[in-house]
Tab-separated table of C-alpha atoms and ligand atoms in Angstrom:
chain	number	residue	atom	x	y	z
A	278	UNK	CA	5.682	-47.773	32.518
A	279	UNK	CA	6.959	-45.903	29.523
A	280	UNK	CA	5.955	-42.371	28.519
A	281	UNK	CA	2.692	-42.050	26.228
A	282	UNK	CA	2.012	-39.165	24.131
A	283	UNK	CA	0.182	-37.706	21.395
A	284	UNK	CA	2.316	-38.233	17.933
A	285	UNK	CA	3.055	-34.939	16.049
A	286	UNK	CA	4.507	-33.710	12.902
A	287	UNK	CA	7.736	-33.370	14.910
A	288	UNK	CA	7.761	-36.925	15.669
A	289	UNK	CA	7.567	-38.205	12.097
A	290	UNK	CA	11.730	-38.864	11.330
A	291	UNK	CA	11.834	-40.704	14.452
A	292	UNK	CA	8.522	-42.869	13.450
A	293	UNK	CA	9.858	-43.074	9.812
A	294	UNK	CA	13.202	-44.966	11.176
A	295	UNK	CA	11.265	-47.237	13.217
A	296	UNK	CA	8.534	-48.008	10.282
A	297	UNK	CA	11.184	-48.694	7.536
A	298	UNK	CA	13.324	-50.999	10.419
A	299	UNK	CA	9.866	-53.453	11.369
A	300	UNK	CA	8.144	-53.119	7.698
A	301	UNK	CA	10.670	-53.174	5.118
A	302	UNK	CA	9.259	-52.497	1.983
A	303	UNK	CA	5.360	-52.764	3.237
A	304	UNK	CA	6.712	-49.611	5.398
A	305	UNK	CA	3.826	-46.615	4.934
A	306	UNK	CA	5.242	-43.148	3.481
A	307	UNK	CA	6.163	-40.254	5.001
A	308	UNK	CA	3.330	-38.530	3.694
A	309	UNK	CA	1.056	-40.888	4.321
A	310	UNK	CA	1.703	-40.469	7.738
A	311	UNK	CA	1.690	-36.943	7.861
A	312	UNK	CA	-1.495	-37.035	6.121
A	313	UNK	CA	-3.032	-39.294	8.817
A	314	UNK	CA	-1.947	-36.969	11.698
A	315	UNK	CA	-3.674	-34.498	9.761
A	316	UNK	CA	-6.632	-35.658	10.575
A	317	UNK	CA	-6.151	-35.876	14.397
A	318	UNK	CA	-8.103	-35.535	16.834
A	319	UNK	CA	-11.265	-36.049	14.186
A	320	UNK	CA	-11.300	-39.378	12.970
A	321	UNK	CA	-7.650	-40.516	14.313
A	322	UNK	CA	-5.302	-40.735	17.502
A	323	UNK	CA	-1.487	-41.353	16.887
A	324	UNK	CA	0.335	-42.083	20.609
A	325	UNK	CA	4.040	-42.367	20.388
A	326	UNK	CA	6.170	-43.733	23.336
A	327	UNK	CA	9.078	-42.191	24.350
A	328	UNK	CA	12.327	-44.115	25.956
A	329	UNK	CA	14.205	-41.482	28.990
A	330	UNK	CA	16.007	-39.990	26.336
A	331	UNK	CA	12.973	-38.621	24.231
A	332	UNK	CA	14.123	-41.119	21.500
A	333	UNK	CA	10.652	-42.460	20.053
A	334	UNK	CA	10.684	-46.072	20.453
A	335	UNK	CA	7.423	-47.211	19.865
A	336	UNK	CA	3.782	-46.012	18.070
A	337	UNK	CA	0.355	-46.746	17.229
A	338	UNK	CA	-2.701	-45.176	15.353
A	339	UNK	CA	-6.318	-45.962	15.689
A	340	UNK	CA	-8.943	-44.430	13.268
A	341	UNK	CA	-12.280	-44.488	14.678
A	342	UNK	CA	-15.161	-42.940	13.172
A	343	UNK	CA	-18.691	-43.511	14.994
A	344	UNK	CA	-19.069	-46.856	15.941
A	345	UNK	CA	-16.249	-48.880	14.948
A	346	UNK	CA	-12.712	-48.654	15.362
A	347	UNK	CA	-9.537	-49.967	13.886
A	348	UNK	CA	-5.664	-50.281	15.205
A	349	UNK	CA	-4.263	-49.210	11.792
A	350	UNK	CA	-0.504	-49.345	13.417
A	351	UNK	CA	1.279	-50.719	16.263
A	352	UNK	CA	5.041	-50.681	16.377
A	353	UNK	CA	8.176	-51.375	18.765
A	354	UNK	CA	11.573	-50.764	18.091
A	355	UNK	CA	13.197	-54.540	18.095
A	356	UNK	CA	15.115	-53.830	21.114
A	357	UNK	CA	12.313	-53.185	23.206
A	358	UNK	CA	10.299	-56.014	22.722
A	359	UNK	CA	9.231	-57.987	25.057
A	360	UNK	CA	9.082	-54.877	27.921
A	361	UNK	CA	4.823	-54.519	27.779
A	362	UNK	CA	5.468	-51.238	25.776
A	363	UNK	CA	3.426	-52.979	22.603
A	364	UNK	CA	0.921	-53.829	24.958
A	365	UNK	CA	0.672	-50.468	26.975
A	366	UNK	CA	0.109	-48.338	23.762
A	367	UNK	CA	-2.348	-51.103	22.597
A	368	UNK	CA	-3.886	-50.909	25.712
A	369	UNK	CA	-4.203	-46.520	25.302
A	370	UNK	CA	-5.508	-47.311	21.854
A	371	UNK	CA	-8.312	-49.092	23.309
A	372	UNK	CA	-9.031	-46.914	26.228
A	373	UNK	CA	-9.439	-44.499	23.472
A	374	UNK	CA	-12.380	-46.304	21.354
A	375	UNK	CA	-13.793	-46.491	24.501
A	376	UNK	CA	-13.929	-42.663	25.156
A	377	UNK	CA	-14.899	-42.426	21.762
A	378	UNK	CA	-18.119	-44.628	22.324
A	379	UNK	CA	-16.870	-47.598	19.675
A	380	UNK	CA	-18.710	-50.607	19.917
A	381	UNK	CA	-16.099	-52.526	17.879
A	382	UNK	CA	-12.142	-52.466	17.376
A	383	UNK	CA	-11.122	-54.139	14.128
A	384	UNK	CA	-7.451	-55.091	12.725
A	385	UNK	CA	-5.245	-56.548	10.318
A	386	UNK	CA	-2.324	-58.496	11.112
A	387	UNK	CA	0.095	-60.900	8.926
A	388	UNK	CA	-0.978	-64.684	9.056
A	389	UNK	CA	2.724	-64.984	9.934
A	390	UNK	CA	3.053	-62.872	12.808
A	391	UNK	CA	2.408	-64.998	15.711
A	392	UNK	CA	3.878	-62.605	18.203
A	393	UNK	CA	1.368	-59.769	17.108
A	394	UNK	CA	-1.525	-62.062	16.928
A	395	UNK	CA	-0.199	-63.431	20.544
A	396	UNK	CA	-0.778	-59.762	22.049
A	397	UNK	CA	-4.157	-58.795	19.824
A	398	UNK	CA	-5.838	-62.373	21.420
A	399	UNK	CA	-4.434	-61.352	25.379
A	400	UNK	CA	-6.553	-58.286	24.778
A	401	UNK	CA	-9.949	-60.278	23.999
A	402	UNK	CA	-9.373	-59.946	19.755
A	403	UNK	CA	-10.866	-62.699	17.834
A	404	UNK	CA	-10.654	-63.819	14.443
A	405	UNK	CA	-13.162	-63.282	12.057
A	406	UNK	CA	-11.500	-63.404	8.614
A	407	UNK	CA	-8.499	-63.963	6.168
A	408	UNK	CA	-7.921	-61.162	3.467
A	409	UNK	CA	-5.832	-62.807	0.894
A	410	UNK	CA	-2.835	-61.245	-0.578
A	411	UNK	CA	-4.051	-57.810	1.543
A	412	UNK	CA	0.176	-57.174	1.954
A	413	UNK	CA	1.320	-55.286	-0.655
A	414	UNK	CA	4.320	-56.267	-2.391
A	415	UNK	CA	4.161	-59.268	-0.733
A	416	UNK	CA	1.307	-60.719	-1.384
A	417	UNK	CA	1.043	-62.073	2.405
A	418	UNK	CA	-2.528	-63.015	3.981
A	419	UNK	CA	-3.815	-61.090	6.401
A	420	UNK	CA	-5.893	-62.178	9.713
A	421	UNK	CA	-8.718	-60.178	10.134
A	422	UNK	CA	-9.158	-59.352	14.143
A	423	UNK	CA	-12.569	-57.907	16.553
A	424	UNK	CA	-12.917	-56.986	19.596
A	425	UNK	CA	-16.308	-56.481	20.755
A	426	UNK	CA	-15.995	-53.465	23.264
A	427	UNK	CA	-20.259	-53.576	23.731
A	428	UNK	CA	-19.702	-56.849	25.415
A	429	UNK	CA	-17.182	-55.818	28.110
A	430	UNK	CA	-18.656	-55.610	31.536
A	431	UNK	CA	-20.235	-52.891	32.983
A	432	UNK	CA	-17.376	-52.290	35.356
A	433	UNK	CA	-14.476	-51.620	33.308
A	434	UNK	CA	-12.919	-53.232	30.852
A	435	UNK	CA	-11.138	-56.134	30.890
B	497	COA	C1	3.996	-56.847	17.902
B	497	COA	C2	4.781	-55.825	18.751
B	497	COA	C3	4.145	-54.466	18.583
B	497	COA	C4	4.698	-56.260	20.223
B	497	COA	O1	5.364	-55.272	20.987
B	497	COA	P1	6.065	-55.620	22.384
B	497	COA	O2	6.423	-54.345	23.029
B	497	COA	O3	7.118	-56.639	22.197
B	497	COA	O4	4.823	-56.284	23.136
B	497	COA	P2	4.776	-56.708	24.664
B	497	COA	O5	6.103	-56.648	25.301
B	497	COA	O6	3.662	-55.919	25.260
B	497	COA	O7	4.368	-58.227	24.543
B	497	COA	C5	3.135	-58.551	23.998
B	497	COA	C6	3.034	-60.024	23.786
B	497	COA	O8	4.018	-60.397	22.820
B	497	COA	C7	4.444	-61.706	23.123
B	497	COA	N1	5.876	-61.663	23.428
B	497	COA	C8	6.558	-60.798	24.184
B	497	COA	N2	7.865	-61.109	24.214
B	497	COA	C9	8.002	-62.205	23.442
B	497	COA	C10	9.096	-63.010	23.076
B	497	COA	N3	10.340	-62.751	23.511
B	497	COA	N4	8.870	-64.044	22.258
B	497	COA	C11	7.644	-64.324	21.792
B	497	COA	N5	6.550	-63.603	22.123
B	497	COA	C12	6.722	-62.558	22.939
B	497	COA	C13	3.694	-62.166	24.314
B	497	COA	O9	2.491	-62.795	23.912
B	497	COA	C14	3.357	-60.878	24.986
B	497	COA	O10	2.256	-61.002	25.787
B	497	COA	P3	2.509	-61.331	27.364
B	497	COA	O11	3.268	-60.148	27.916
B	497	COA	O12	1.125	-61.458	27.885
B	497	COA	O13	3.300	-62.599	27.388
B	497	COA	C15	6.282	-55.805	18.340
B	497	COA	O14	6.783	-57.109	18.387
B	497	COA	C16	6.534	-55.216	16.960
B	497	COA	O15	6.670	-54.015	16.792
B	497	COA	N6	6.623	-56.087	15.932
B	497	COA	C17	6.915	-55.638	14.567
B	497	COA	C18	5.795	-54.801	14.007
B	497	COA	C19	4.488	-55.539	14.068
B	497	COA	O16	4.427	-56.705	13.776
B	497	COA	N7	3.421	-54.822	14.439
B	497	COA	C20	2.081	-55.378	14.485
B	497	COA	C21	1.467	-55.186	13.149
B	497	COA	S1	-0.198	-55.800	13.146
């Protein structure tokens, strides 16, 4: 298992590499992401993971607010794919909603990203809707993903 922890303001260079590497030039700013972290623990929770080193290696955000919930981010560096790490910090993500009493987990991903898509539909995600051109500058589709956390049984979730 790889280290989970809160991401800070401290973390942001190390998240900024990673961002620019996986999302070219649909990468979020700097600020941006400072300016979400600003608004932790009230309405968002950032986890980073950490490789033995302390190098940040992978990330993800959720924003939820009341009822629903939505993964805004989920990253891996490329060389670590393929280790559970994108699934382990999903999997926090969700555990989160949960504490948070969410009903529903929403989330975009790229038509074209099977692998994403792949891990969002292991976790119980379903489609519910295409958001055309929703990529920015590229113009690509986006899938538009639920999970329905109400419907999980009563003795834990899945
Ligand atoms: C999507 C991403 C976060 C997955 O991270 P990861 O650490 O590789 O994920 P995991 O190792 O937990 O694997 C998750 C699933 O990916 C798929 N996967 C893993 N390795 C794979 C491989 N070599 N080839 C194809 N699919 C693979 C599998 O479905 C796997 O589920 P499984 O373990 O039940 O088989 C990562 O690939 C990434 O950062 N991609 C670029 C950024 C991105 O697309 N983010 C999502 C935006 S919505």
């Amino acid at each position: 298992m790889t280290a989970l922890r809160q991401m800070t303001t401290a973390d942001l260079a190390g998240v900024m590499d990673l961002e620019l590497a996986l999302f070219g030039e649909e990468s979020w700013s700097r600020e941006m992401l400072a300016g979400e972290l600003r608004q932790q623990p009230g309405s968002r929770h950032y986890l980073v993971a950490e490789d033995e080193a302390g190098q940040v290696i992978g990330y993800g955000g959720l924003l939820a607010a009341g009822t629903q919930a939505d993964v805004v981010t989920l990253a891996v560096a490329a060389a670590r794919w393929g280790q559970g790490i994108g699934s382990q910090l999903l999997a926090a993500l969700l555990d989160e909603a949960r504490r948070r009493g969410c009903a529903e987990v929403f989330l975009e991903v790229r038509m074209d990203n099977v692998r994403a898509q792949r891990l969002y539909r292991d976790r119980g995600f379903t489609e519910i809707g295409i958001r055309r051109g929703y990529y920015q500058p590229s113009g690509a589709d986006a899938l538009v993903m639920r999970l329905d956390l109400a419907a999980e049984p009563v003795d834990g979730p899945r």
